Structure formats: C-alpha cells, structure tokens
mmCIF file of C-alpha atoms in Angstrom:
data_model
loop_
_atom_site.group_PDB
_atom_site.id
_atom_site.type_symbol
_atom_site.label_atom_id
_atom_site.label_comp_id
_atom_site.label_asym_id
_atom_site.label_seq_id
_atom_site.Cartn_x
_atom_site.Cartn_y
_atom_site.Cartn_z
ATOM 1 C CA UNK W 497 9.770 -8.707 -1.421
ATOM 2 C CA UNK W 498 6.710 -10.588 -2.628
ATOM 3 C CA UNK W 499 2.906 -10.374 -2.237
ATOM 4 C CA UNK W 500 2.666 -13.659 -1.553
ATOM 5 C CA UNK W 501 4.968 -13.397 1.532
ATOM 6 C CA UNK W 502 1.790 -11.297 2.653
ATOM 7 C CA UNK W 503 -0.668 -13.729 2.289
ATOM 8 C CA UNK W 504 -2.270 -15.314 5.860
ATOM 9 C CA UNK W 505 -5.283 -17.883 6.236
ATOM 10 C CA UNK W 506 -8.786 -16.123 6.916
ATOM 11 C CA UNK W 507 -11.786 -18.433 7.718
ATOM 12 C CA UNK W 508 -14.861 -16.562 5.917
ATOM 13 C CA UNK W 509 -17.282 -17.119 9.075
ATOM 14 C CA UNK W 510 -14.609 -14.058 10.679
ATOM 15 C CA UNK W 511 -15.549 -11.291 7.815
ATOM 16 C CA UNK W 512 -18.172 -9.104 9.501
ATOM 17 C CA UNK W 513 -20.978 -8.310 8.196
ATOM 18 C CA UNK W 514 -22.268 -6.225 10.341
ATOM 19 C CA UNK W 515 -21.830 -3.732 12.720
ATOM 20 C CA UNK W 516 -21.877 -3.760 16.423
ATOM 21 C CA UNK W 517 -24.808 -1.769 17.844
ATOM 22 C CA UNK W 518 -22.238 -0.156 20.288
ATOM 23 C CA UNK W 519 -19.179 1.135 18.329
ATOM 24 C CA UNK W 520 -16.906 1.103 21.018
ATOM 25 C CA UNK W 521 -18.027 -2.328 22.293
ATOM 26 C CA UNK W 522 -15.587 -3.881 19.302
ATOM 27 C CA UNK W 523 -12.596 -6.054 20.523
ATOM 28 C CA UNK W 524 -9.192 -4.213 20.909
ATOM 29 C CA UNK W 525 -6.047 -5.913 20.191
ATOM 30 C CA UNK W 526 -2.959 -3.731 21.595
ATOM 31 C CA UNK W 527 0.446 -4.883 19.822
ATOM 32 C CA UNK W 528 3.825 -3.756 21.359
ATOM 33 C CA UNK W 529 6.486 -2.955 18.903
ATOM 34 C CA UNK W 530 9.149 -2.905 21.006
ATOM 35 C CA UNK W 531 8.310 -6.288 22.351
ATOM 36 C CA UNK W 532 6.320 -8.365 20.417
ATOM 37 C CA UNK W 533 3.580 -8.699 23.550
ATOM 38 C CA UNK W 534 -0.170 -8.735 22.578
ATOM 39 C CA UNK W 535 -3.090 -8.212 25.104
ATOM 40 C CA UNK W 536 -6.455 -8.214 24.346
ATOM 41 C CA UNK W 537 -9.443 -5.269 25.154
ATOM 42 C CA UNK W 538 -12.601 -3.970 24.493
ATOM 43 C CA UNK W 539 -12.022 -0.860 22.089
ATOM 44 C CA UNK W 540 -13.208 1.855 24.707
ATOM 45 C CA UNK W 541 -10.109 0.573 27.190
ATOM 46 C CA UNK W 542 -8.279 2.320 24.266
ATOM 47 C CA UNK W 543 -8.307 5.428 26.194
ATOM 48 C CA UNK W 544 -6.204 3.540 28.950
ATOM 49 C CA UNK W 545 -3.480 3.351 26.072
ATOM 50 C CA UNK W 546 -3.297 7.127 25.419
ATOM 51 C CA UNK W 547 -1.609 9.848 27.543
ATOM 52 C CA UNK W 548 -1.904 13.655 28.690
ATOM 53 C CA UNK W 549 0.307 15.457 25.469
ATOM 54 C CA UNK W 550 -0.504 13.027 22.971
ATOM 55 C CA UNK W 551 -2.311 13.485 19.895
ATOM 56 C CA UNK W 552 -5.040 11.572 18.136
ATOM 57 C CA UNK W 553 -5.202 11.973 14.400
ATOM 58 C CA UNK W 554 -8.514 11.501 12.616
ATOM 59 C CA UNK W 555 -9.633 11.556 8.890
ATOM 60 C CA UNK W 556 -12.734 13.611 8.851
ATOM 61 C CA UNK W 557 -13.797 12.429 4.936
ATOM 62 C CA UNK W 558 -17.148 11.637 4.770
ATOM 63 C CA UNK W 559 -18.826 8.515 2.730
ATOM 64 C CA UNK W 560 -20.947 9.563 -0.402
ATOM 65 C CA UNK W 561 -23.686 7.270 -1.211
ATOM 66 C CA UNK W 562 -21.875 6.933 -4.433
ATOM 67 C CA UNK W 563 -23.504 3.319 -5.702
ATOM 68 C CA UNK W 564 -26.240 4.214 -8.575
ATOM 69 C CA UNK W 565 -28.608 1.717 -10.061
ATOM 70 C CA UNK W 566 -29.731 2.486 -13.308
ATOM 71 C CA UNK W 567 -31.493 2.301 -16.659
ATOM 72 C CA UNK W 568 -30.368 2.840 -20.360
ATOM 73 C CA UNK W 569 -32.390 5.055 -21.495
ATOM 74 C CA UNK W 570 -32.837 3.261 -24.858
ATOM 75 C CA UNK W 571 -32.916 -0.015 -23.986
ATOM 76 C CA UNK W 572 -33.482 -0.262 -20.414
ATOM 77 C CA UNK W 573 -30.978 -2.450 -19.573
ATOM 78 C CA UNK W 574 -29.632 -2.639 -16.005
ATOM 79 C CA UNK W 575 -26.530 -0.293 -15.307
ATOM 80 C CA UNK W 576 -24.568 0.378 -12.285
ATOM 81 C CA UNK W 577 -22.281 3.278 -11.432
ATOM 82 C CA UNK W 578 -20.242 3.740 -9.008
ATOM 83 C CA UNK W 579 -18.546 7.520 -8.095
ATOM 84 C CA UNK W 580 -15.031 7.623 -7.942
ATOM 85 C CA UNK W 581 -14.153 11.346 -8.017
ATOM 86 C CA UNK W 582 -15.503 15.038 -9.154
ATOM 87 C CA UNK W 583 -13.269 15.339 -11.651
ATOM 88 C CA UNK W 584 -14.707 19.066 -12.317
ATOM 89 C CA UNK W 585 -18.719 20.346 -12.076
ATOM 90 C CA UNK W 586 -20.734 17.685 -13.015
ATOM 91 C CA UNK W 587 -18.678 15.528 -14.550
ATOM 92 C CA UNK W 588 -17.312 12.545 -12.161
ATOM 93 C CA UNK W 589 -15.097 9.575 -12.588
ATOM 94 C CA UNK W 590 -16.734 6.288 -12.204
ATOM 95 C CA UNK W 591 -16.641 2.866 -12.901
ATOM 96 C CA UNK W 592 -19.399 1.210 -14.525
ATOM 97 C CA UNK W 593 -21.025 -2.712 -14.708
ATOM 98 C CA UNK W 594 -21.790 -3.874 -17.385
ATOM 99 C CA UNK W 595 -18.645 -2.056 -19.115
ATOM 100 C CA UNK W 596 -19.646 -2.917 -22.433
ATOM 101 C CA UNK W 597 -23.031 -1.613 -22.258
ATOM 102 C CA UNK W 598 -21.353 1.648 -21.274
ATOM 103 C CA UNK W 599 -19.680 3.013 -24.154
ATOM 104 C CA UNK W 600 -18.804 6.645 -25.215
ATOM 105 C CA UNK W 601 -22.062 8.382 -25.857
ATOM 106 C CA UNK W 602 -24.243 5.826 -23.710
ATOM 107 C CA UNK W 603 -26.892 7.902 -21.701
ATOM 108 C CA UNK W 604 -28.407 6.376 -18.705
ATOM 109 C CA UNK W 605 -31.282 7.533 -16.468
ATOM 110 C CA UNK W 606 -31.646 7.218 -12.854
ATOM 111 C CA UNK W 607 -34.518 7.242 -10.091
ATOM 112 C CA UNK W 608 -37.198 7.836 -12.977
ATOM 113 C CA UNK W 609 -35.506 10.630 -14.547
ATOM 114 C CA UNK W 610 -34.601 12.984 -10.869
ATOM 115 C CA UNK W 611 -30.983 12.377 -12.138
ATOM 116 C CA UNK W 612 -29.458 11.155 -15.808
ATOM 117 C CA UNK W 613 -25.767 10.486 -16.861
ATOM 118 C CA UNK W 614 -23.701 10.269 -20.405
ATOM 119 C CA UNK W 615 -20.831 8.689 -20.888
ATOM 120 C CA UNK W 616 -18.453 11.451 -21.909
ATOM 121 C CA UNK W 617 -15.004 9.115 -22.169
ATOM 122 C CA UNK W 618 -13.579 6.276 -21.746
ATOM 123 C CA UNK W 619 -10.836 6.354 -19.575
ATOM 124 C CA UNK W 620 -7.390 3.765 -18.249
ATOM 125 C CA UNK W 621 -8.614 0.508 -17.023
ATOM 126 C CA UNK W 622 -11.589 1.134 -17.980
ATOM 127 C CA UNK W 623 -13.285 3.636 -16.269
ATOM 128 C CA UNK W 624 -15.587 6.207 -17.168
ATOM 129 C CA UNK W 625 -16.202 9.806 -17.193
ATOM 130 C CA UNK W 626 -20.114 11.006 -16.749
ATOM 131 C CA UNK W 627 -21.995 14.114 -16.707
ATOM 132 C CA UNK W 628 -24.637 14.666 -15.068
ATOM 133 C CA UNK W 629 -27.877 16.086 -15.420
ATOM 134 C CA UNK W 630 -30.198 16.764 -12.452
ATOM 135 C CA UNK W 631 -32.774 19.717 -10.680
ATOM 136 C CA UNK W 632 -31.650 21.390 -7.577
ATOM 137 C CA UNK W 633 -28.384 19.952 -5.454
ATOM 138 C CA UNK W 634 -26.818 17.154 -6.648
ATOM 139 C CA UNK W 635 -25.479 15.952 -3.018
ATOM 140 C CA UNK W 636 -29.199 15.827 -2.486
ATOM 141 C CA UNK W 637 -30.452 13.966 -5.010
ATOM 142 C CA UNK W 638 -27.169 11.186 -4.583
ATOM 143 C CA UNK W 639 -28.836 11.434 -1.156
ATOM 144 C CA UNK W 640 -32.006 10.300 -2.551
ATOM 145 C CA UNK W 641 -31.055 7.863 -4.766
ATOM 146 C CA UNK W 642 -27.624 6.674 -3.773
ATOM 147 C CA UNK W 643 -26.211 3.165 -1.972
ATOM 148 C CA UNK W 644 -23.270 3.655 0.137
ATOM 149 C CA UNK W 645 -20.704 1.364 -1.679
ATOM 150 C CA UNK W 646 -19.980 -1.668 0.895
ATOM 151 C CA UNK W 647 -16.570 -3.450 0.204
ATOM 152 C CA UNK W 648 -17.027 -6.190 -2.036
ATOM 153 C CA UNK W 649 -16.637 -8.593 1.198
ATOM 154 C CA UNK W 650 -19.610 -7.363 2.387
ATOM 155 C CA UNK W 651 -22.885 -9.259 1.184
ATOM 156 C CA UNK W 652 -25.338 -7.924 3.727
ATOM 157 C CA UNK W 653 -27.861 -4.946 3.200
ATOM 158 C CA UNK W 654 -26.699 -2.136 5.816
ATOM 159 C CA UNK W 655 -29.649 -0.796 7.651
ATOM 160 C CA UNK W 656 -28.493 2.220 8.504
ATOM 161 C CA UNK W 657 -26.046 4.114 6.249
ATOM 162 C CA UNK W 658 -24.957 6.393 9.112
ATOM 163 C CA UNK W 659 -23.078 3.339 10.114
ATOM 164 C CA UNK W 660 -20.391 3.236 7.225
ATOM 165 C CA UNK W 661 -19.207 6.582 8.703
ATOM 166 C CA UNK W 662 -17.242 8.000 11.768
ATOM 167 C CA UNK W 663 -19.255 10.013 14.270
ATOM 168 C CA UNK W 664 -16.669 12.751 13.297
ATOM 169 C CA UNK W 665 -17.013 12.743 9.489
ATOM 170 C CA UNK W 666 -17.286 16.377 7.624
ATOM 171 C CA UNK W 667 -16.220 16.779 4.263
ATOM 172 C CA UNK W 668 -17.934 15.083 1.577
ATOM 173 C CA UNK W 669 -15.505 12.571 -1.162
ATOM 174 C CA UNK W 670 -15.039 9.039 -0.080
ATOM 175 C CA UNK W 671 -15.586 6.331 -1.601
ATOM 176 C CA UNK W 672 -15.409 3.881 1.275
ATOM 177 C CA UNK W 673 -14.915 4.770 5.181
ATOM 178 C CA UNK W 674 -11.791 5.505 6.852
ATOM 179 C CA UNK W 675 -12.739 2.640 8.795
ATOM 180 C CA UNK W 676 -10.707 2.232 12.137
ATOM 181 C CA UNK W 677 -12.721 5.729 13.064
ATOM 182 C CA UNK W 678 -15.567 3.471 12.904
ATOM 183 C CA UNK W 679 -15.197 2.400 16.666
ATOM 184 C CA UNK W 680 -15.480 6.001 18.265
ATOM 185 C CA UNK W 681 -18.092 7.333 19.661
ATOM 186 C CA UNK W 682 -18.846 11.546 20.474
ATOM 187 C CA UNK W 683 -18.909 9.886 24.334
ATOM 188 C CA UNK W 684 -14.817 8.186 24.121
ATOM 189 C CA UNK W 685 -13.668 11.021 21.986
ATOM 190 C CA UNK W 686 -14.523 13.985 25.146
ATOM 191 C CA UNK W 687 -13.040 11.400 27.208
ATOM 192 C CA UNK W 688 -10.390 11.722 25.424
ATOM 193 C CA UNK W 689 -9.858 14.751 24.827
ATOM 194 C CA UNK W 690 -10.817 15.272 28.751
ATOM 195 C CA UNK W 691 -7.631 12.944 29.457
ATOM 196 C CA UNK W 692 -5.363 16.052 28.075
ATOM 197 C CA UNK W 693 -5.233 14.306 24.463
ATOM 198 C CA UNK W 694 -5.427 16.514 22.071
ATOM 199 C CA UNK W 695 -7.280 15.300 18.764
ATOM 200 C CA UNK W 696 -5.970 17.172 14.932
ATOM 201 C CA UNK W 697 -8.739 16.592 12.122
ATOM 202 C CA UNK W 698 -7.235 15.919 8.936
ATOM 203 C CA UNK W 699 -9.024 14.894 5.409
ATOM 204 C CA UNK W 700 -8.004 12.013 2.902
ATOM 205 C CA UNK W 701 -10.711 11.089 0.972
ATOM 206 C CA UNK W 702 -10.836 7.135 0.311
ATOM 207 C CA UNK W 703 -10.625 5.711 -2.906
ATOM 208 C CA UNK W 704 -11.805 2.555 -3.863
ATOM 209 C CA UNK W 705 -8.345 1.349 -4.575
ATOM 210 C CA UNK W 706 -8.363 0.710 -1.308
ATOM 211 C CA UNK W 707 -9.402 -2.648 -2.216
ATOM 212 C CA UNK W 708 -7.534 -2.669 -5.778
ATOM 213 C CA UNK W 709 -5.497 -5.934 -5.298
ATOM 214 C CA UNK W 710 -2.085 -6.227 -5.340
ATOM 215 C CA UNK W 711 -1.760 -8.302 -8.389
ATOM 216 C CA UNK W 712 2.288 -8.288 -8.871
ATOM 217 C CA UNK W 713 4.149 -10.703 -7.212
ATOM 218 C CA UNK W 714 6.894 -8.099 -6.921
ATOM 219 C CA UNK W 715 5.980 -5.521 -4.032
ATOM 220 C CA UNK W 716 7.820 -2.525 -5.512
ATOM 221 C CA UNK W 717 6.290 -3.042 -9.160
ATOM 222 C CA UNK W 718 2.251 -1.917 -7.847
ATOM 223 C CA UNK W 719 1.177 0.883 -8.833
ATOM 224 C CA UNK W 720 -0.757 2.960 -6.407
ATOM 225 C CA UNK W 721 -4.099 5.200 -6.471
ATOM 226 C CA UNK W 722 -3.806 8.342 -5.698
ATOM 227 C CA UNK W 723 -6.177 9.969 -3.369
ATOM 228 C CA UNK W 724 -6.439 14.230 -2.279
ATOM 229 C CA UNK W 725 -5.902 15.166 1.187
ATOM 230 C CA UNK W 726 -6.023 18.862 2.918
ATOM 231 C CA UNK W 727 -4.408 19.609 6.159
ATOM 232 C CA UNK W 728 -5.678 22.884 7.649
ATOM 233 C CA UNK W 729 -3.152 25.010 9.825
ATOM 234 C CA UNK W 730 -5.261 24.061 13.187
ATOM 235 C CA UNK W 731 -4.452 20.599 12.483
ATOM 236 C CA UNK W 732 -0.502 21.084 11.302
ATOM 237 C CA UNK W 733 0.145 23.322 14.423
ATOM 238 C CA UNK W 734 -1.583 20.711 17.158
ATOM 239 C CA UNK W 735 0.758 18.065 15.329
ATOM 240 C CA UNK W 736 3.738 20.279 15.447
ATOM 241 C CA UNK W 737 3.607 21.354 18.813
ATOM 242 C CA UNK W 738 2.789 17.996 20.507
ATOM 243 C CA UNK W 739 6.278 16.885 18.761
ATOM 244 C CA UNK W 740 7.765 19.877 20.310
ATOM 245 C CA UNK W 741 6.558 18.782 23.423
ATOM 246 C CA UNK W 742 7.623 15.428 23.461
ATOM 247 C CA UNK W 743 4.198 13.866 22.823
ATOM 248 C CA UNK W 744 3.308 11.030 20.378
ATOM 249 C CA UNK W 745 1.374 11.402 17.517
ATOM 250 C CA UNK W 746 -1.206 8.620 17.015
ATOM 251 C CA UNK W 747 -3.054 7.850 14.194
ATOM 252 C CA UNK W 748 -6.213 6.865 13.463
ATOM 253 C CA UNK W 749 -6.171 4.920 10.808
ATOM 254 C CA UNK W 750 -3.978 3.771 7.394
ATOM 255 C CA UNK W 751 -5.418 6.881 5.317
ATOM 256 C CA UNK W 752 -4.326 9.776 8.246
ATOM 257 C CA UNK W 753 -1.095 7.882 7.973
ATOM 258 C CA UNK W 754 -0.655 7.906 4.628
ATOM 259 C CA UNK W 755 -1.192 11.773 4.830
ATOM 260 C CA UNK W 756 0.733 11.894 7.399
ATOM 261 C CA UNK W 757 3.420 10.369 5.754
ATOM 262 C CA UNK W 758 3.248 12.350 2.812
ATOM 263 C CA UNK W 759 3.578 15.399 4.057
ATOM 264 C CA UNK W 760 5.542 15.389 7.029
ATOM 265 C CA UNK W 761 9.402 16.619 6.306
ATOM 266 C CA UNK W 762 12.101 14.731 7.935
ATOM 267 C CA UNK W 763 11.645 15.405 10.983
ATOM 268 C CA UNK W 764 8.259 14.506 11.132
ATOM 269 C CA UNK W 765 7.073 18.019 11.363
ATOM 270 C CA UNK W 766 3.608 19.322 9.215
ATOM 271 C CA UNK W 767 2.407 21.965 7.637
ATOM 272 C CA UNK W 768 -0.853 23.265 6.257
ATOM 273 C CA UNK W 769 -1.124 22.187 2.417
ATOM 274 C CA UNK W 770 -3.179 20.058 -0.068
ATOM 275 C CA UNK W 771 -2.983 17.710 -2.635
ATOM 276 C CA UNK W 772 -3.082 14.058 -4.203
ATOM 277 C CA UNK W 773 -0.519 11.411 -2.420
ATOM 278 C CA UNK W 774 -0.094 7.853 -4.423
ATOM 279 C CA UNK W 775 2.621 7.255 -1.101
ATOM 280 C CA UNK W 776 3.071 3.625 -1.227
ATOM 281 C CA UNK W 777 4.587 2.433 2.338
ATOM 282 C CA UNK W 778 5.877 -1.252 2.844
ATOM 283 C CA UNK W 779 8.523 -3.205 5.076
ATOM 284 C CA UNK W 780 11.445 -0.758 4.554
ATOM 285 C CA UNK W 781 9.882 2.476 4.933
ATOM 286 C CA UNK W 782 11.642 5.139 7.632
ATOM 287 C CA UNK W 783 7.970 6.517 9.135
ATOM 288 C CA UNK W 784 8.870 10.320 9.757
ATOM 289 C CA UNK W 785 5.719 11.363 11.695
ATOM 290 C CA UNK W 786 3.796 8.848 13.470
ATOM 291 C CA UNK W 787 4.369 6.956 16.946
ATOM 292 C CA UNK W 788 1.396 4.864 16.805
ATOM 293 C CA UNK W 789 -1.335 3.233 14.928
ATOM 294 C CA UNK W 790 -4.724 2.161 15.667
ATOM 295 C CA UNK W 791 -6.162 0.332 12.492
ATOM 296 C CA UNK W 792 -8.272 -2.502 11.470
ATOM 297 C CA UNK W 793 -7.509 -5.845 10.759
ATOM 298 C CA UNK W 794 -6.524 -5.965 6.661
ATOM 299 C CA UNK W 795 -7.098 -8.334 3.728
ATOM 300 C CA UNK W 796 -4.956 -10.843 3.150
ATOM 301 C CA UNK W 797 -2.372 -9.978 0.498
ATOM 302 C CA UNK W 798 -3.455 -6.022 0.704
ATOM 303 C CA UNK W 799 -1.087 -2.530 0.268
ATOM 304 C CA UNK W 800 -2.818 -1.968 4.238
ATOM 305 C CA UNK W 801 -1.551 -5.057 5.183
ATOM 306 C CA UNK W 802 2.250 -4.086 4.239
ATOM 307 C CA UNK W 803 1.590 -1.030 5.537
ATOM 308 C CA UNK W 804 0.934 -2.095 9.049
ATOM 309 C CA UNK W 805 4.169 -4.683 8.561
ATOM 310 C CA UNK W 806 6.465 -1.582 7.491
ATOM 311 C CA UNK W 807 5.089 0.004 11.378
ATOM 312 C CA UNK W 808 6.033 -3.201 13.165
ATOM 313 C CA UNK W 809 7.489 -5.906 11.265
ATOM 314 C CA UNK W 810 6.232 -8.474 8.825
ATOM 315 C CA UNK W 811 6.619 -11.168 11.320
ATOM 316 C CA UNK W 812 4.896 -9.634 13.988
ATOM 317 C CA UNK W 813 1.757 -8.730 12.206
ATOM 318 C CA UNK W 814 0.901 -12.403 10.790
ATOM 319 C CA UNK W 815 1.786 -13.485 14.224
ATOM 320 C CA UNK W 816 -0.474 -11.521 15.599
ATOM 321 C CA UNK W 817 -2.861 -11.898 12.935
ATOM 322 C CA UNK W 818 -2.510 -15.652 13.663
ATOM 323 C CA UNK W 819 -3.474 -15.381 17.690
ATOM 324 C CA UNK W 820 -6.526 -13.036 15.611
ATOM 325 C CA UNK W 821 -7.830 -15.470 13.779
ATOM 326 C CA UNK W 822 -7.368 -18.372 16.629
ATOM 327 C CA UNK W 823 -9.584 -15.856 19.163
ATOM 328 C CA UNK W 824 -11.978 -15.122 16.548
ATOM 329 C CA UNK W 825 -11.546 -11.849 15.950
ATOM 330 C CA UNK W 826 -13.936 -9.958 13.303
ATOM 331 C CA UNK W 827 -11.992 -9.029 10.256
ATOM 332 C CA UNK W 828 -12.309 -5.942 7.547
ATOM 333 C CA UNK W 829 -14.694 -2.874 7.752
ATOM 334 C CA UNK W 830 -16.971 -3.602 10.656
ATOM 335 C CA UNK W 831 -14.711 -5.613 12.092
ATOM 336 C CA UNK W 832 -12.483 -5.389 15.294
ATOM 337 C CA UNK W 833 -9.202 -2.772 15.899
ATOM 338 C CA UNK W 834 -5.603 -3.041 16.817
ATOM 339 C CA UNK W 835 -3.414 -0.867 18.372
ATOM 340 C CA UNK W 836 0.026 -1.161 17.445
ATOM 341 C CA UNK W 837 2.149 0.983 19.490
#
C-alpha cells in the first residue's frame, strides 16, 4: 500500500481559514458504508442521524496556548517554541525555530522576563527539552503569553482562541484541537443527549504529529507519535453497556477512535485505564469498537486520511472527497464534517 495511492486534488481557495460564527451552521456530509450513498446537511441535522441507545464519544483534551515568541537572552535574537509535552515539572518537550540558535545550554527569555527557558537537551529529530523558570502558575502565565498553535495551513490570526476548542474541552495537554468536536455546541449536545443518546467523555491529548507527514512511500514503514489517553470508569461503563444493549458507539472524532481502538479488547468492550497509544490504523484494520465516525475532512496524503479509508474503503473516501471538493466544501480544522456511518 502506498502514500501516494492517498493523495487527492485540493484547490487552496477550500482550506478554511476561519471559523463559522455558528459552530453547528458547518456543512454535514453523511457517507453510507454499506452503500456508497452520500447526502448532504447542515451539521446540526446530525442529530437526525443518531438514535435513542446510542452513544456519542467525545475527546475532552483541551488546547494549550503552547506557541511562545521569544528572545535570547544574550543576543536577542528571535526564538520560537512550541510545547509538545510535560515531560516531568517544569521541564517540557518542544520544538524550537531557529534550531540552530537553540543549542544545549541556550537560555531564552519570554514576555520581558514573566517566564524564561534553557535548553536542557537535545533530543531525536531534533527537538528540545526546556525548563522553565517563572512566578506563580505556569498555566497562567502560558495564558498570558501563549499563541494557540494553528496548523501550519492556517495563515490567518484567530480572534478568539476559545474557538480552536470544543465547547466540552476539560483537561489541559493538546497541542492542536480534536477538531470534528469543533462543530458542537452546549445547545445540540442536550439535544442530544435529550434524544436518549448517551454521550462518554474520554481524553487523548493531540500531538502535533498530527500533521507529521507521511513521508514513506510504503504505508506500513511510518512511524507513528505517540500520544496519552485516560479513560475514566464512567466513560468505559456507558461504552460497555450501550454494546450490551445493542446500541452503536459513535465517535467523535479520529483521536476518540484511536483510543478507542487501542483499548478496546476483541470484542470491542472498554475498560477504565491510561496510557500512551502510537496505534497506527489503515485500509486493513478489523475496527473492534466503533460503529460510526463523524470527522473532518483530512489532508491529502495524511495517517487521518487512511484512517477514515480503513472505516469505509479507500475508494469510497476519495470519491466522496471528490463530490467534496466539486460542492465546495471547507477542508481541515475549521472546516466542514462528515459522517461516515
């Protein structure tokens, strides 16, 4: 299986930029497995597609404003940092631009001196681990002085920063959004849940290889990030019992089914644990727990991409990829959703 047998034909004018002022306003494009149909919705006509006994899974991770802009404090050169992951106190995992200007020992100050940083090692592919040095809370000062990291596809300044998160997020650690949560609002979800749905909140905190690309031409040679998760006993037992019951479990999202996936046994039952998952799922892979996916629409070429193919079938997602792109469809983060069932 190659990468290139992955790759489809995006016009750039169908990135968005921006998003909607409604959430749930956002185009809807439902995809049946079992027969290839497509119809086409406004996201909040979602709830039509979900049924008494079913239950919605959502990634409650929540965004850090992890982008830092920054000084050497000898030379006052321009440095920017990006958090990756608390690796233990204050010392994080980042990645840093300019990497050469960034070397072991390299101290750099931030926000006139509220927060500083020294580059403790130098780490595979280049990354770097940083202490830092601060007064008070450090979530507050990142507060302060922190960007929320925008894909790279995304050249605009976003306004708000509450917008790069769900309504629902919770637990601090991403590194980018789990974005198909992006299109609920608090409104839809007690519709939902009014409906007889019942919703399990799960955490996978997003990495930024999210948007590593796939730069093998051989599928099964990538290596994968890994990425912690936590499933609390609330959340395994909803799961668990809708299966007993007969109801389908529907994900929100490629990072609640990548947990999912990881920890479900073979008969797609979970239970309440924690831990890092580098799961890697492409065309080929048996999915033990979910029924149904509602996702984004995924870079050309991407590991979400051949995740979404492994659900339905490679053929069927550029298909329906192609009626995306001839309807104009928004693509990526802020972009539209799908509903492949």
């Amino acid at each position: 299986m190659k990468t290139s047998d992955f790759y489809y034909d995006l016009p750039q004018e169908l990135i968005a930029q921006d998003p909607l002022a409604d959430r749930s306003s956002s185009r809807l494009m439902v995809l049946n497995r079992k027969d290839g149909s497509i119809s086409h919705h406004i996201f909040k006509e979602i709830i039509d597609y979900l049924n008494p006994g079913d239950c919605l899974v959502i990634n409650n991770t929540k965004v850090i404003p992890a982008r830092l802009y920054g000084v050497k404090e000898d030379t006052g050169a321009h440095i920017e940092l990006l958090l990756l992951k608390r690796k233990e106190g204050d010392i994080w995992e980042t990645l840093v631009k300019p990497g050469k200007k960034a070397r072991k020992g390299t101290r750099i100050v931030f926000g006139d001196g509220r927060l500083k940083a020294e580059v403790v090692d130098v780490i595979e592919e280049g990354n770097r681990l940083v202490h830092f040095e601060y007064e008070g809370i450090f979530e507050e000062v990142l507060d302060a002085l922190g960007e929320m990291p925008l894909p790279p596809y995304i050249t605009h300044k976003l306004e708000d920063k509450n917008r790069y998160q769900t309504v629902y997020a919770k637990y601090e650690g991403s590194a980018a959004a789990p974005t198909a949560g992006l299109h609920f609002t608090k409104e839809l979800l007690a519709d939902i849940q009014a409906k007889g749905v019942k919703i399990a909140n799960i955490t996978l905190h997003v990495g930024l290889g999210t948007f590593r690309p796939v730069k093998v031409e051989d599928v099964t040679q990538h290596h994968m990030h890994s990425e912690f998760y936590m499933i609390d006993k609330e959340a395994a037992d909803t799961i668990n019992e809708t299966k007993k019951n007969g109801g389908r479990i529907i994900s929100v999202g490629t990072t609640s089914t990548r947990t999912l996936e990881t920890v479900a046994d073979e008969n797609g039952y979970v239970r309440e644990t924690s831990g890092w998952t580098q799961i890697f799922i492409y065309p080929g892979y048996h999915f033990k727990c979910i029924d149904a996916l509602i996702t984004n629409f995924h870079l050309p070429e991407s590991t979400l991409l051949m995740l979404v193919s492994a659900l339905a079938s490679k053929d069927m997602i550029l298909h329906a990829y192609e009626i995306a792109v001839k309807e104009k469809y928004r693509f990526f983060s802020f972009g539209d959703a799908m509903l492949i069932e």
